[in-house]
Tab-separated table of N, CA and C in Angstrom:
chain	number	residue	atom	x	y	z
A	1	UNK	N	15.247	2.497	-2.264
A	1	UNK	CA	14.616	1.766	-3.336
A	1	UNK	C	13.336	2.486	-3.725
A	2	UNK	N	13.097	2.693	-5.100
A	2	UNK	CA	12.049	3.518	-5.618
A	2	UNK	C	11.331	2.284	-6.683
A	3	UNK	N	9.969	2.109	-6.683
A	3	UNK	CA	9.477	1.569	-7.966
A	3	UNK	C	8.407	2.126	-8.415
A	4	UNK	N	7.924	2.147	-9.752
A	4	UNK	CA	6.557	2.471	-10.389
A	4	UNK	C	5.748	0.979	-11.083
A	5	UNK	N	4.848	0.890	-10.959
A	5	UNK	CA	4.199	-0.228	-11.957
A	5	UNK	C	2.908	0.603	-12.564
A	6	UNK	N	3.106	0.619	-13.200
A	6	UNK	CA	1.028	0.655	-14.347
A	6	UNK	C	1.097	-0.744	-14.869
A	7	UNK	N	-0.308	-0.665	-14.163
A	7	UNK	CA	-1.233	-2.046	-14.167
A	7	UNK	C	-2.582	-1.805	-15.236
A	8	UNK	N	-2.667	-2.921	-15.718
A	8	UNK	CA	-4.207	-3.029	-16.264
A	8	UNK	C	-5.235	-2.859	-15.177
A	9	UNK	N	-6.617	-2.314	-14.930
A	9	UNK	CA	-7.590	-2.657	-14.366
A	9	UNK	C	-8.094	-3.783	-14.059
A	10	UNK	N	-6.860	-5.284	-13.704
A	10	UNK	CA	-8.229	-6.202	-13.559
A	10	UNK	C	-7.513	-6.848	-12.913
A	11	UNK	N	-8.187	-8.386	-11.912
A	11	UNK	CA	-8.066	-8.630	-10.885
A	11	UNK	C	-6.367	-9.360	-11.114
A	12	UNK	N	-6.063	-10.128	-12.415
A	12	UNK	CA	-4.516	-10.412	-12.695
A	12	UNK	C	-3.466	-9.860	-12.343
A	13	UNK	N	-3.848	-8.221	-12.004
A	13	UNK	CA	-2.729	-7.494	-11.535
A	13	UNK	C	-2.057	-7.549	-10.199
A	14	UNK	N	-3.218	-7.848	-9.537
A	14	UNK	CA	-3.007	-7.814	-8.041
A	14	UNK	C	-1.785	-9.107	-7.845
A	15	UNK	N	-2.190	-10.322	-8.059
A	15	UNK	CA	-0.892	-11.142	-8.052
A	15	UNK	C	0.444	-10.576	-8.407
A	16	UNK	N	0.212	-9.527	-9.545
A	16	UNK	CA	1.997	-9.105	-10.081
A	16	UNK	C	2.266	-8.169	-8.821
A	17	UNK	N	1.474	-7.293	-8.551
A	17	UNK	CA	2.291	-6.713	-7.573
A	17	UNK	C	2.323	-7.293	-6.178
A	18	UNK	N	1.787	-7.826	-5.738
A	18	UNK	CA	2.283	-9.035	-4.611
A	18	UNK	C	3.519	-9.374	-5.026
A	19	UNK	N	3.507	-9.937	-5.839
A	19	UNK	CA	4.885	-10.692	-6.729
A	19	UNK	C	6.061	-9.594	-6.154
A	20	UNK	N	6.243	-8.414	-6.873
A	20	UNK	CA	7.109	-7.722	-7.183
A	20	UNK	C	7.474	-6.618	-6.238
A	21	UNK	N	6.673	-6.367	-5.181
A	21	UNK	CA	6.935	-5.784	-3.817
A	21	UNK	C	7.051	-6.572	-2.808
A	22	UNK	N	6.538	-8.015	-2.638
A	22	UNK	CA	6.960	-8.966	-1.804
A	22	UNK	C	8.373	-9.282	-2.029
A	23	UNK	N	9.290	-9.576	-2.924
A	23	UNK	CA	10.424	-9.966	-3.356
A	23	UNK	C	11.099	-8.497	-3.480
A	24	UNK	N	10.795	-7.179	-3.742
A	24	UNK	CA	11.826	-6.573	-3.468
A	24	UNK	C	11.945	-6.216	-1.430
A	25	UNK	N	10.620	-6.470	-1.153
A	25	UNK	CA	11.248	-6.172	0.395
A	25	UNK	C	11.956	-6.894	1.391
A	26	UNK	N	11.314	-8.270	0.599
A	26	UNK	CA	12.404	-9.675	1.171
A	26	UNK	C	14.025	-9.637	0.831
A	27	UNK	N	14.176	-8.672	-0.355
A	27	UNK	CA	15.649	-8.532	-0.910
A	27	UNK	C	16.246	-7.733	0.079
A	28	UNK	N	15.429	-6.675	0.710
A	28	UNK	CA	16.243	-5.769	1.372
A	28	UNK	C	16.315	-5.991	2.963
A	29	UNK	N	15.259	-7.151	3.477
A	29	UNK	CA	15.691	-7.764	4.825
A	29	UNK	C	14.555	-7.472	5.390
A	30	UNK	N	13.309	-7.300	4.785
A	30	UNK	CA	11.908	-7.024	5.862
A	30	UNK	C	11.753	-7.830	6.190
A	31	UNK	N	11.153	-8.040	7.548
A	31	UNK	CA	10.619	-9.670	8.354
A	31	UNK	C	9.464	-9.724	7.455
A	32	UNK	N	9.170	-11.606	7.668
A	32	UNK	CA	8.158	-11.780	6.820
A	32	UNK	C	6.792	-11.274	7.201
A	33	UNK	N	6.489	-10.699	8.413
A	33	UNK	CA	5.192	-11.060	8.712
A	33	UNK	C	5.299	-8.957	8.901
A	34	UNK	N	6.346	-8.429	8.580
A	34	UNK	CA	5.517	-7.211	8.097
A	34	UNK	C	5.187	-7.179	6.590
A	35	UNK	N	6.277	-7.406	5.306
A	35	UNK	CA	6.132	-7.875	4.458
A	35	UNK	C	4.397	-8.514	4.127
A	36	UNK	N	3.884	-9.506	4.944
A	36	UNK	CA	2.974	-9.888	4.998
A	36	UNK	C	1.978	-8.219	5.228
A	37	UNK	N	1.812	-7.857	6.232
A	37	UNK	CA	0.997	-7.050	6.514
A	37	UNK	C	1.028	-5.900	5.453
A	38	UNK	N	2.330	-5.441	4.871
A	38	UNK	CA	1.923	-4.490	3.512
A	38	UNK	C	1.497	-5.094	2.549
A	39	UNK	N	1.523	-6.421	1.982
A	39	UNK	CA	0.899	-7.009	0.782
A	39	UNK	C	-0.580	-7.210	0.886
A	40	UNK	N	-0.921	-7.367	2.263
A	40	UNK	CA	-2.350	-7.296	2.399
A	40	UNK	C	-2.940	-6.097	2.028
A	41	UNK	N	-2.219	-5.071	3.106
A	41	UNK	CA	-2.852	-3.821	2.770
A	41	UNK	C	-2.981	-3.117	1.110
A	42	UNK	N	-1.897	-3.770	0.580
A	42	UNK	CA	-1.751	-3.138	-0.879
A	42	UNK	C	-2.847	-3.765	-2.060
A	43	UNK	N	-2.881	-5.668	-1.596
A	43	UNK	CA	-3.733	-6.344	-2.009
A	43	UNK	C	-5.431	-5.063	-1.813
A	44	UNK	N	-5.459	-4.396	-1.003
A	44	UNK	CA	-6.696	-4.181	-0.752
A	44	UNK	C	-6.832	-3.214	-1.212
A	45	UNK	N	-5.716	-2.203	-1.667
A	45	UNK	CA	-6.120	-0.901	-2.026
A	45	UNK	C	-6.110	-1.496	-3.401
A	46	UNK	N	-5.308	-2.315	-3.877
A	46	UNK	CA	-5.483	-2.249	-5.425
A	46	UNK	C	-7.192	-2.952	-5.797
A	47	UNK	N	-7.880	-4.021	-4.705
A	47	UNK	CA	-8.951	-4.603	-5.166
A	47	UNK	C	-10.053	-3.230	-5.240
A	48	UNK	N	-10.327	-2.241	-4.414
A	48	UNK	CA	-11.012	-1.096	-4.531
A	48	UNK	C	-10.383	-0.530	-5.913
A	49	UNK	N	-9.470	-0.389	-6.136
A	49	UNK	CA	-8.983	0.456	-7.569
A	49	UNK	C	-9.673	-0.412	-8.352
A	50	UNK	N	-9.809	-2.180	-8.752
A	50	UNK	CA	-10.403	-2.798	-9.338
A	50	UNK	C	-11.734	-2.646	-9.541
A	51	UNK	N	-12.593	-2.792	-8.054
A	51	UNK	CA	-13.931	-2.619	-8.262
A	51	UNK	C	-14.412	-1.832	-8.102
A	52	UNK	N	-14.002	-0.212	-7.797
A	52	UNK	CA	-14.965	1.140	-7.603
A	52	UNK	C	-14.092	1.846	-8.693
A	53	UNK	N	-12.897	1.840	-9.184
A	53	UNK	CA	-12.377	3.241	-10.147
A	53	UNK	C	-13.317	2.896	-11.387
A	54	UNK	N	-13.358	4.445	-11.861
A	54	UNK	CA	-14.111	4.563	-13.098
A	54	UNK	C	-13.876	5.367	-14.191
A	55	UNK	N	-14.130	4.874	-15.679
A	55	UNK	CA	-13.210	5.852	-16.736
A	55	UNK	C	-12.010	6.016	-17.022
A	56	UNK	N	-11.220	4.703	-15.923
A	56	UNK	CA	-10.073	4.388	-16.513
A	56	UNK	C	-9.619	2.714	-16.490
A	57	UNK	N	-8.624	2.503	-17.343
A	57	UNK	CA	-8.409	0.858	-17.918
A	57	UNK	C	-7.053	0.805	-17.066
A	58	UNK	N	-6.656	1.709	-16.103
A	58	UNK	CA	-5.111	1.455	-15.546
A	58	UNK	C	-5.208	1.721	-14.308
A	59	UNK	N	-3.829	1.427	-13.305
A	59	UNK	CA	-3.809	2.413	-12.295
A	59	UNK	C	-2.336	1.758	-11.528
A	60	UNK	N	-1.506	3.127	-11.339
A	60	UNK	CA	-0.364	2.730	-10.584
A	60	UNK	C	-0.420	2.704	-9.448
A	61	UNK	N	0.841	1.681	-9.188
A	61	UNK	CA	1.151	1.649	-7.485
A	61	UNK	C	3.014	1.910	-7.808
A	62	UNK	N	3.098	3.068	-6.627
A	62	UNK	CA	4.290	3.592	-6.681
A	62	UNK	C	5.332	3.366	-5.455
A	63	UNK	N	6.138	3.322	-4.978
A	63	UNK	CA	6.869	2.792	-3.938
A	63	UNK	C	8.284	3.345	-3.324
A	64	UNK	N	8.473	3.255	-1.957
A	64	UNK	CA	9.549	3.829	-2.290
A	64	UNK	C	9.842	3.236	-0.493
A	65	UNK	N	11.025	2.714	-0.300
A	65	UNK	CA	11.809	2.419	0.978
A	65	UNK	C	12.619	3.290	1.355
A	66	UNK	N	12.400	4.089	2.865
A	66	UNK	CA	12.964	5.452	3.143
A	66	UNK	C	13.278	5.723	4.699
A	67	UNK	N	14.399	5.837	5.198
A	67	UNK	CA	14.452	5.467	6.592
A	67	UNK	C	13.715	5.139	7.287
A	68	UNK	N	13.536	3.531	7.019
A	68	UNK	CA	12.808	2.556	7.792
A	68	UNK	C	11.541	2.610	7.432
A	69	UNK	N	11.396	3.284	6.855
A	69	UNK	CA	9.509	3.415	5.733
A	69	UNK	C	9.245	2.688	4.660
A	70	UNK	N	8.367	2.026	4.963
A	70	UNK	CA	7.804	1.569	3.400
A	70	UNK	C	6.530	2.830	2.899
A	71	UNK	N	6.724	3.509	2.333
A	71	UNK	CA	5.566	4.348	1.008
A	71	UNK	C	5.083	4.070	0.212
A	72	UNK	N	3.826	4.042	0.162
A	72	UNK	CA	3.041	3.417	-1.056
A	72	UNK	C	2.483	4.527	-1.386
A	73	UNK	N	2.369	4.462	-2.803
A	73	UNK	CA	0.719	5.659	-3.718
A	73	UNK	C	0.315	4.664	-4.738
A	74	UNK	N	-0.851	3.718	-4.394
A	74	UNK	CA	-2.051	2.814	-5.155
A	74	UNK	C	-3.308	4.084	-6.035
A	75	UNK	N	-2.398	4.412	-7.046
A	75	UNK	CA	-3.460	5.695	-7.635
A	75	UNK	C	-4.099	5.378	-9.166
A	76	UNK	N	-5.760	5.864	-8.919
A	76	UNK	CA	-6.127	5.520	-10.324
A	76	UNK	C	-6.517	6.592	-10.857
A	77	UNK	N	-6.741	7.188	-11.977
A	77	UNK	CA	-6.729	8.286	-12.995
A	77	UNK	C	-8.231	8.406	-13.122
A	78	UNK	N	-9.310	7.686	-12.821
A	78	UNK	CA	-10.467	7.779	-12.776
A	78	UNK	C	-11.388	8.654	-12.518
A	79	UNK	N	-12.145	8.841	-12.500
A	79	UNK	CA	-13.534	9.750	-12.210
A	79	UNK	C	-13.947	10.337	-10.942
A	80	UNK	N	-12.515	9.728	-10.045
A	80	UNK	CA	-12.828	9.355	-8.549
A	80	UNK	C	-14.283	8.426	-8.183
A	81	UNK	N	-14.409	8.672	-6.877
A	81	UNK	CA	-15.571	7.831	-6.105
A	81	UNK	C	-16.913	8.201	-6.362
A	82	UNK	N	-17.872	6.933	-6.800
A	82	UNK	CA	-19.154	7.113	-7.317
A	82	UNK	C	-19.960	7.294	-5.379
A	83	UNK	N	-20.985	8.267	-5.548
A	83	UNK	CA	-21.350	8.420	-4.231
A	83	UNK	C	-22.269	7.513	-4.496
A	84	UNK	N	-22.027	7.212	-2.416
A	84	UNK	CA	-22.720	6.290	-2.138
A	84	UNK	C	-23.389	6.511	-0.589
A	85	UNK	N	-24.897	6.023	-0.710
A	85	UNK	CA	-25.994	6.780	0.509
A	85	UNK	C	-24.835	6.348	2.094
A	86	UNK	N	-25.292	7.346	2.815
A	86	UNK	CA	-24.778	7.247	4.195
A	86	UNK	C	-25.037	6.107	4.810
A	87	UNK	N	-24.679	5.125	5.500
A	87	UNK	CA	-24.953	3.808	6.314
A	87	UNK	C	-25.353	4.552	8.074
A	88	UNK	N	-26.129	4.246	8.544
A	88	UNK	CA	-25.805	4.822	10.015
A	88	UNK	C	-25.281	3.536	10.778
A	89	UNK	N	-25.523	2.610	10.712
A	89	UNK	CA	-25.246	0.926	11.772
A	89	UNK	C	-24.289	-0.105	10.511
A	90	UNK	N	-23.374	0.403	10.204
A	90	UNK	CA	-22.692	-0.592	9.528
A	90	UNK	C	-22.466	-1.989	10.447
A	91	UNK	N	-22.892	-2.860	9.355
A	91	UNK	CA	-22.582	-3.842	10.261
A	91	UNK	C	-20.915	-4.690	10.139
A	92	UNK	N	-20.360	-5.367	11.181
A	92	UNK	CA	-19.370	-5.483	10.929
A	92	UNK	C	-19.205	-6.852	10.238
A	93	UNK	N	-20.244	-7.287	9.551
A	93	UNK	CA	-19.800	-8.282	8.279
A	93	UNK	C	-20.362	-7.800	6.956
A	94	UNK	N	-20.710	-6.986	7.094
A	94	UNK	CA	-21.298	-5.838	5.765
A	94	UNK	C	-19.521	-5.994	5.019
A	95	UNK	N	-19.802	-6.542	3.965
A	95	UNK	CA	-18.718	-6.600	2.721
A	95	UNK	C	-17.929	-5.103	2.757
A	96	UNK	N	-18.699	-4.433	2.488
A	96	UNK	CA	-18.414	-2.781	1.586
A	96	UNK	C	-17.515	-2.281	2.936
A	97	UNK	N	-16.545	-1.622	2.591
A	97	UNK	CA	-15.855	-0.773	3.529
A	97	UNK	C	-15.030	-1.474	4.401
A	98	UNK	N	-15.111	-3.138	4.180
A	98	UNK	CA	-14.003	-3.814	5.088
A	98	UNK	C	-12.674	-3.582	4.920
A	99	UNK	N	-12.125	-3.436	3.688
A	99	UNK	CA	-10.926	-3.146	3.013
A	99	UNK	C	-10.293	-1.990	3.388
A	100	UNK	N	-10.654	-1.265	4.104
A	100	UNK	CA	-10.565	0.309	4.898
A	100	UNK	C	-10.167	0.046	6.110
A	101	UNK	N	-10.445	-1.120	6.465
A	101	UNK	CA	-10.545	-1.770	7.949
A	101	UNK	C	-9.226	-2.151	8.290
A	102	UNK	N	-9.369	-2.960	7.798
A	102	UNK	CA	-7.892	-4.089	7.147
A	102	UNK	C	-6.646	-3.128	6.895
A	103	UNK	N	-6.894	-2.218	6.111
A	103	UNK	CA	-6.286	-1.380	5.556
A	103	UNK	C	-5.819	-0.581	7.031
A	104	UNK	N	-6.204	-0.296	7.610
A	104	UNK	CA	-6.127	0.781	8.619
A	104	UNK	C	-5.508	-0.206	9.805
A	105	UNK	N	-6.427	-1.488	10.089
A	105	UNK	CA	-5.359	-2.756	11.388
A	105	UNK	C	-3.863	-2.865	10.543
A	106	UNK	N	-3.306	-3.263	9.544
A	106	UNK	CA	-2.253	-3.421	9.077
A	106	UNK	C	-0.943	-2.129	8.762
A	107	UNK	N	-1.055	-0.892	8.376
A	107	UNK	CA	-0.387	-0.136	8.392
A	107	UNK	C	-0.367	0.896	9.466
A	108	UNK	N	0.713	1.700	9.089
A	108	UNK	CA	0.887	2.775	10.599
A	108	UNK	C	0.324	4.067	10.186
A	109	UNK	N	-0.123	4.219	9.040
A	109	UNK	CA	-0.902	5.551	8.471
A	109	UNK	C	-1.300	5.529	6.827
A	110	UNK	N	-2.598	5.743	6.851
A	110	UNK	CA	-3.622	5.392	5.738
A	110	UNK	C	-4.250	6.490	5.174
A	111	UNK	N	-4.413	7.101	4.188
A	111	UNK	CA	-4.511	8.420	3.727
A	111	UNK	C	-5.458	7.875	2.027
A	112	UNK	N	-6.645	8.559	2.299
A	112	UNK	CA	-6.790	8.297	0.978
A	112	UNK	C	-7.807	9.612	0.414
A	113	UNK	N	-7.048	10.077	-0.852
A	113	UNK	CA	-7.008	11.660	-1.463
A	113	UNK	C	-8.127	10.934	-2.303
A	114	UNK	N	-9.265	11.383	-2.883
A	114	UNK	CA	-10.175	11.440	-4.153
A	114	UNK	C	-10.597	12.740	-4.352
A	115	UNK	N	-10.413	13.199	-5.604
A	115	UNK	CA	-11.420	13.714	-6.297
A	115	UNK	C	-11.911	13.454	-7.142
A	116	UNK	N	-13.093	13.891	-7.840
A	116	UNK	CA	-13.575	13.319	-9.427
A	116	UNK	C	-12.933	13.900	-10.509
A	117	UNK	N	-12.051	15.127	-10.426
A	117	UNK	CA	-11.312	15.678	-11.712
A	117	UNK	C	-10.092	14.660	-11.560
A	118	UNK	N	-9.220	13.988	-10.882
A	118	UNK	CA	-7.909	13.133	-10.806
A	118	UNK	C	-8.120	11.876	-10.269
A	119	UNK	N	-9.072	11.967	-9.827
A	119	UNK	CA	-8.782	10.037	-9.482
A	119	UNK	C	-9.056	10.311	-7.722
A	120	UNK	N	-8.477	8.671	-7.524
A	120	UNK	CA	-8.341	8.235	-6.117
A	120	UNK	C	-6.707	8.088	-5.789
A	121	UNK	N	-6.393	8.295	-4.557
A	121	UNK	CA	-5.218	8.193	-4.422
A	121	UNK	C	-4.742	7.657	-2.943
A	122	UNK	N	-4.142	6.394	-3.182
A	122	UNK	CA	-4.348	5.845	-1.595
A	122	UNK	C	-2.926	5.749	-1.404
A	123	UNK	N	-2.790	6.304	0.369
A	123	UNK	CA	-1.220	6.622	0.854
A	123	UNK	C	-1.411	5.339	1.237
A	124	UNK	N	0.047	4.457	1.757
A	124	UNK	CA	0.296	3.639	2.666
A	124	UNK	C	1.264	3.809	3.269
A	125	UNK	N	1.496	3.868	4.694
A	125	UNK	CA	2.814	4.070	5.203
A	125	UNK	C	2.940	2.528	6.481
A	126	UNK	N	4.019	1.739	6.022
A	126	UNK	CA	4.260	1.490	7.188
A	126	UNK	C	5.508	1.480	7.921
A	127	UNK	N	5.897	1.468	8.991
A	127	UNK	CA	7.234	1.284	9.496
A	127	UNK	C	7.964	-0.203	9.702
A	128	UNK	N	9.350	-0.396	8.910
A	128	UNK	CA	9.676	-1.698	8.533
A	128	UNK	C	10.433	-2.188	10.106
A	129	UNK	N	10.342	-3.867	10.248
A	129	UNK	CA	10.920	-3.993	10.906
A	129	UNK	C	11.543	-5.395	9.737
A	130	UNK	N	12.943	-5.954	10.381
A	130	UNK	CA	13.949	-6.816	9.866
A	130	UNK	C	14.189	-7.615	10.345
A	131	UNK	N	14.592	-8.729	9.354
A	131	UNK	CA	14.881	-9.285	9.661
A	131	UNK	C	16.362	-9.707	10.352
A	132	UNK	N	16.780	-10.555	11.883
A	132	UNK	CA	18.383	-10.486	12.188
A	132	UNK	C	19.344	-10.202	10.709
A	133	UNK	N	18.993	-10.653	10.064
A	133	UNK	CA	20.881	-10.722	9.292
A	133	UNK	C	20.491	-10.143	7.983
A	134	UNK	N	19.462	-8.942	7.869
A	134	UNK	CA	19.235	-7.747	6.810
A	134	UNK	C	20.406	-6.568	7.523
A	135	UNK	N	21.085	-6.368	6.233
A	135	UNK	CA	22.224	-5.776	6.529
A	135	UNK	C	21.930	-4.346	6.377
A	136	UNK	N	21.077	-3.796	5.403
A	136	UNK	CA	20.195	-2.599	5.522
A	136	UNK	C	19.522	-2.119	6.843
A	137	UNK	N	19.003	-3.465	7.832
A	137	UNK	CA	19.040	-2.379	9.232
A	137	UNK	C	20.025	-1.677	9.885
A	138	UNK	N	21.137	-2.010	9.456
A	138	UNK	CA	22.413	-1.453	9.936
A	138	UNK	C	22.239	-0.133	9.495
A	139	UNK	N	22.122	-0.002	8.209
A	139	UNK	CA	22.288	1.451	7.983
A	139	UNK	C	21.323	2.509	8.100
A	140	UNK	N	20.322	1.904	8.772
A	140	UNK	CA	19.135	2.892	8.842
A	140	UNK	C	19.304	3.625	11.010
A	141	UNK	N	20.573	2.591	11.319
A	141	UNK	CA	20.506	3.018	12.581
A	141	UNK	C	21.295	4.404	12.793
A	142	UNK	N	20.933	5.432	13.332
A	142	UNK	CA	21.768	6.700	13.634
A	142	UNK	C	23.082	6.539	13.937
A	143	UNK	N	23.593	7.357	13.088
A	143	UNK	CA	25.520	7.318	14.075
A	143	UNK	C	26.094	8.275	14.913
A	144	UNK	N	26.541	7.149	15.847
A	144	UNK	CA	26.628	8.260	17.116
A	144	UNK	C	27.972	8.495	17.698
A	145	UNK	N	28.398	9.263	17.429
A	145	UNK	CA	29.618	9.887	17.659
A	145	UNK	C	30.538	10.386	19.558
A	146	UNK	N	31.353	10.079	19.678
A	146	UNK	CA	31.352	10.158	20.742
A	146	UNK	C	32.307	11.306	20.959
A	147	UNK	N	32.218	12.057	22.221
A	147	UNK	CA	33.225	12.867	22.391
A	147	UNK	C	34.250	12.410	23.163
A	148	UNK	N	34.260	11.527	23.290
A	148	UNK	CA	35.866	10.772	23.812
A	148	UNK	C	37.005	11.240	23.735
């Protein structure tokens, strides 16, 4: 399963794609509570695309289900990342940078590309687990042949 969405820049979007990656992974047999854990994480990369991208009015999230992978690219066309002074003692209810956090407890690998000539570009990877009677785990299991 492959999808693309371009989104408007604003916080309305985030519900559609909840919407529309929650229901295609429930179609294909993800348990709910990983399901859960990528909508968070995605919820979070798209709210940073909301409140730090700059110089642009859009930004896709791209997708793709791949032996037993969920792939995400949450990318905005923007200016990339406005700098911001070094923290030495972040504190751990300091707002800024929680979403990185979250982002990083919920998936199995977190990657995020910026430059200021292309944008920001945030990986998500996680590894799916299923639900009993998703018939797609069947086919993601190796076949093993016997020499009998």
């Amino acid at each position: 399963m492959r999808f693309s969405l371009a989104l408007p820049r604003e916080a309305l979007s985030i519900p559609v794609i909840r919407r529309v990656l929650g229901e295609a992974l429930r179609g294909l047999g993800v348990a709910e509570d990983c399901v859960a854990d990528i909508l968070v994480a995605t919820s979070e990369a798209c709210t940073n695309v909301i409140q730090h991208a700059r110089g642009t009015r859009e930004f896709e999230v791209a997708g793709r289900v791949n032996d037993g992978l969920c792939l995400l690219k949450i990318m905005d066309l923007g200016r990339g990342p406005r700098r911001t002074p070094a923290v030495t003692d972040p504190s751990d209810l300091a707002e800024s940078g929680r979403g990185i956090r979250i982002m990083r407890a919920l998936v199995d690998e977190l990657i995020i590309d910026s430059a200021s000539e292309r944008g920001t570009v945030v990986h998500l990877e996680k590894r799916l687990t299923w639900r009993d009677e998703a018939l797609i785990r069947d086919l993601d299991e190796p076949l093993v042949h016997s020499a009998g």
